[in-house]
Amino acid sequence: VQLQASGGGLVQAGGSLRLSCAASGRTFSSYVMGWFRQAPGKEREFVAAISPSGGTTYYADSVKGRFTISRDNAKDTVYLQMNSLKPEDTAVYYCATAPSMARRYSAYDYWGRGTQVTVSS
């Protein structure tokens, strides 16, 4: 399984970015997709997850109302639309797959390499 995240970059506070994660090597539409992030010196933390059909989503309280996770099963791609970005959103963002909906890092089995998001104040 290969996951390739992209779309990161440098943005000012209040701005927006859209991350993408393209998957290959497994039946994309059968698996939960999640986004996590890791800031320097901090543990990797859950951001959002979406069910195989896209009908169920989970969000961390810190991003609820600002971030939106979505997926396009025809393109084997999951997205993370990030609006109203804050400096504390600065981190490397990772996509990952899981067999069922979860917020726990340990529930996810395959991980992409991550994309850097930097929000300046």
Tab-separated table of C-alpha atoms in Angstrom:
chain	number	residue	atom	x	y	z
A	1	VAL	CA	0.000	0.000	0.000
A	2	GLN	CA	1.273	3.436	-0.899
A	3	LEU	CA	-0.099	6.725	0.342
A	4	GLN	CA	1.164	10.013	-1.037
A	5	ALA	CA	0.147	13.214	0.694
A	6	SER	CA	0.473	16.572	-1.034
A	7	GLY	CA	-0.789	20.120	-0.894
A	8	GLY	CA	1.106	21.431	2.086
A	9	GLY	CA	2.841	24.778	2.124
A	10	LEU	CA	3.238	28.134	3.818
A	11	VAL	CA	0.126	30.196	4.483
A	12	GLN	CA	-0.763	33.173	6.638
A	13	ALA	CA	-3.054	32.822	9.615
A	14	GLY	CA	-6.666	32.878	8.491
A	15	GLY	CA	-5.812	31.340	5.152
A	16	SER	CA	-6.737	27.997	3.619
A	17	LEU	CA	-5.038	24.925	2.237
A	18	ARG	CA	-6.325	21.711	0.719
A	19	LEU	CA	-4.377	18.536	1.335
A	20	SER	CA	-4.713	15.465	-0.853
A	21	CYS	CA	-3.702	11.885	-0.251
A	22	ALA	CA	-3.603	9.494	-3.171
A	23	ALA	CA	-3.716	5.782	-2.381
A	24	SER	CA	-2.666	2.749	-4.349
A	25	GLY	CA	-2.204	-0.939	-3.733
A	26	ARG	CA	-5.438	-1.789	-1.938
A	27	THR	CA	-9.194	-1.398	-2.398
A	28	PHE	CA	-9.437	2.241	-1.369
A	29	SER	CA	-13.205	2.275	-1.006
A	30	SER	CA	-13.096	-0.479	1.634
A	31	TYR	CA	-11.042	1.382	4.205
A	32	VAL	CA	-11.306	4.230	6.632
A	33	MET	CA	-8.981	7.107	5.818
A	34	GLY	CA	-7.560	9.389	8.450
A	35	TRP	CA	-5.415	12.475	8.802
A	36	PHE	CA	-2.966	12.987	11.642
A	37	ARG	CA	-0.428	15.710	12.317
A	38	GLN	CA	2.790	16.054	14.232
A	39	ALA	CA	4.317	19.314	15.338
A	40	PRO	CA	7.979	19.586	16.352
A	41	GLY	CA	8.545	18.120	19.785
A	42	LYS	CA	4.998	16.823	20.042
A	43	GLU	CA	3.316	13.482	19.592
A	44	ARG	CA	1.376	12.649	16.464
A	45	GLU	CA	-2.261	13.623	16.971
A	46	PHE	CA	-5.526	12.727	15.329
A	47	VAL	CA	-7.091	15.325	13.036
A	48	ALA	CA	-9.946	13.698	11.105
A	49	ALA	CA	-11.251	10.401	9.750
A	50	ILE	CA	-13.797	9.379	7.151
A	51	SER	CA	-15.639	6.103	6.642
A	52	PRO	CA	-15.326	4.078	3.433
A	53	SER	CA	-18.563	5.469	2.001
A	54	GLY	CA	-17.857	8.985	3.223
A	55	GLY	CA	-21.027	9.011	5.276
A	56	THR	CA	-19.354	9.228	8.681
A	57	THR	CA	-16.635	11.634	9.752
A	58	TYR	CA	-14.727	12.238	12.960
A	59	TYR	CA	-12.837	15.411	13.874
A	60	ALA	CA	-10.540	16.500	16.633
A	61	ASP	CA	-12.102	19.236	18.727
A	62	SER	CA	-9.258	21.562	17.778
A	63	VAL	CA	-10.196	21.516	14.083
A	64	LYS	CA	-13.953	21.019	14.189
A	65	GLY	CA	-15.733	23.685	12.169
A	66	ARG	CA	-12.546	24.681	10.346
A	67	PHE	CA	-11.393	21.477	8.624
A	68	THR	CA	-13.390	19.195	6.349
A	69	ILE	CA	-12.386	15.689	5.356
A	70	SER	CA	-13.775	14.179	2.164
A	71	ARG	CA	-12.949	11.392	-0.251
A	72	ASP	CA	-13.365	10.528	-3.893
A	73	ASN	CA	-13.397	6.743	-4.207
A	74	ALA	CA	-13.302	6.944	-7.999
A	75	LYS	CA	-9.941	8.711	-7.706
A	76	ASP	CA	-8.642	6.769	-4.675
A	77	THR	CA	-8.035	10.088	-2.979
A	78	VAL	CA	-8.885	11.627	0.373
A	79	TYR	CA	-8.837	15.366	0.992
A	80	LEU	CA	-8.501	17.672	3.955
A	81	GLN	CA	-9.824	21.179	3.394
A	82	MET	CA	-8.324	23.441	6.018
A	83	ASN	CA	-9.824	26.885	6.554
A	84	SER	CA	-9.207	29.624	9.116
A	85	LEU	CA	-5.744	28.248	9.716
A	86	LYS	CA	-3.925	29.141	12.923
A	87	PRO	CA	-0.209	29.086	13.765
A	88	GLU	CA	-0.907	26.133	16.071
A	89	ASP	CA	-1.974	24.117	13.011
A	90	THR	CA	1.665	24.105	11.889
A	91	ALA	CA	2.768	20.475	11.612
A	92	VAL	CA	3.586	17.661	9.246
A	93	TYR	CA	0.285	16.148	8.135
A	94	TYR	CA	0.010	12.428	7.469
A	95	CYS	CA	-2.692	10.321	5.882
A	96	ALA	CA	-3.303	6.758	6.968
A	97	THR	CA	-5.683	3.831	6.514
A	98	ALA	CA	-7.599	1.806	9.071
A	99	PRO	CA	-10.042	-1.126	8.956
A	100	SER	CA	-12.631	0.742	11.039
A	101	MET	CA	-13.372	4.239	12.306
A	102	ALA	CA	-10.937	5.275	15.016
A	103	ARG	CA	-9.117	8.205	16.551
A	104	ARG	CA	-6.269	6.141	17.978
A	105	TYR	CA	-2.923	6.260	16.225
A	106	SER	CA	-2.479	2.535	16.809
A	107	ALA	CA	-5.625	1.653	14.842
A	108	TYR	CA	-4.087	2.848	11.571
A	109	ASP	CA	-1.971	0.391	9.646
A	110	TYR	CA	-0.547	2.154	6.585
A	111	TRP	CA	0.904	5.653	6.561
A	112	GLY	CA	1.984	8.156	3.963
A	113	ARG	CA	5.172	10.203	4.222
A	114	GLY	CA	3.529	13.448	5.242
A	115	THR	CA	3.330	16.989	3.943
A	116	GLN	CA	4.464	20.107	5.801
A	117	VAL	CA	1.944	22.798	6.675
A	118	THR	CA	3.287	26.045	8.088
A	119	VAL	CA	0.974	28.815	9.244
A	120	SER	CA	2.579	32.182	9.895
A	121	SER	CA	1.123	34.709	12.302
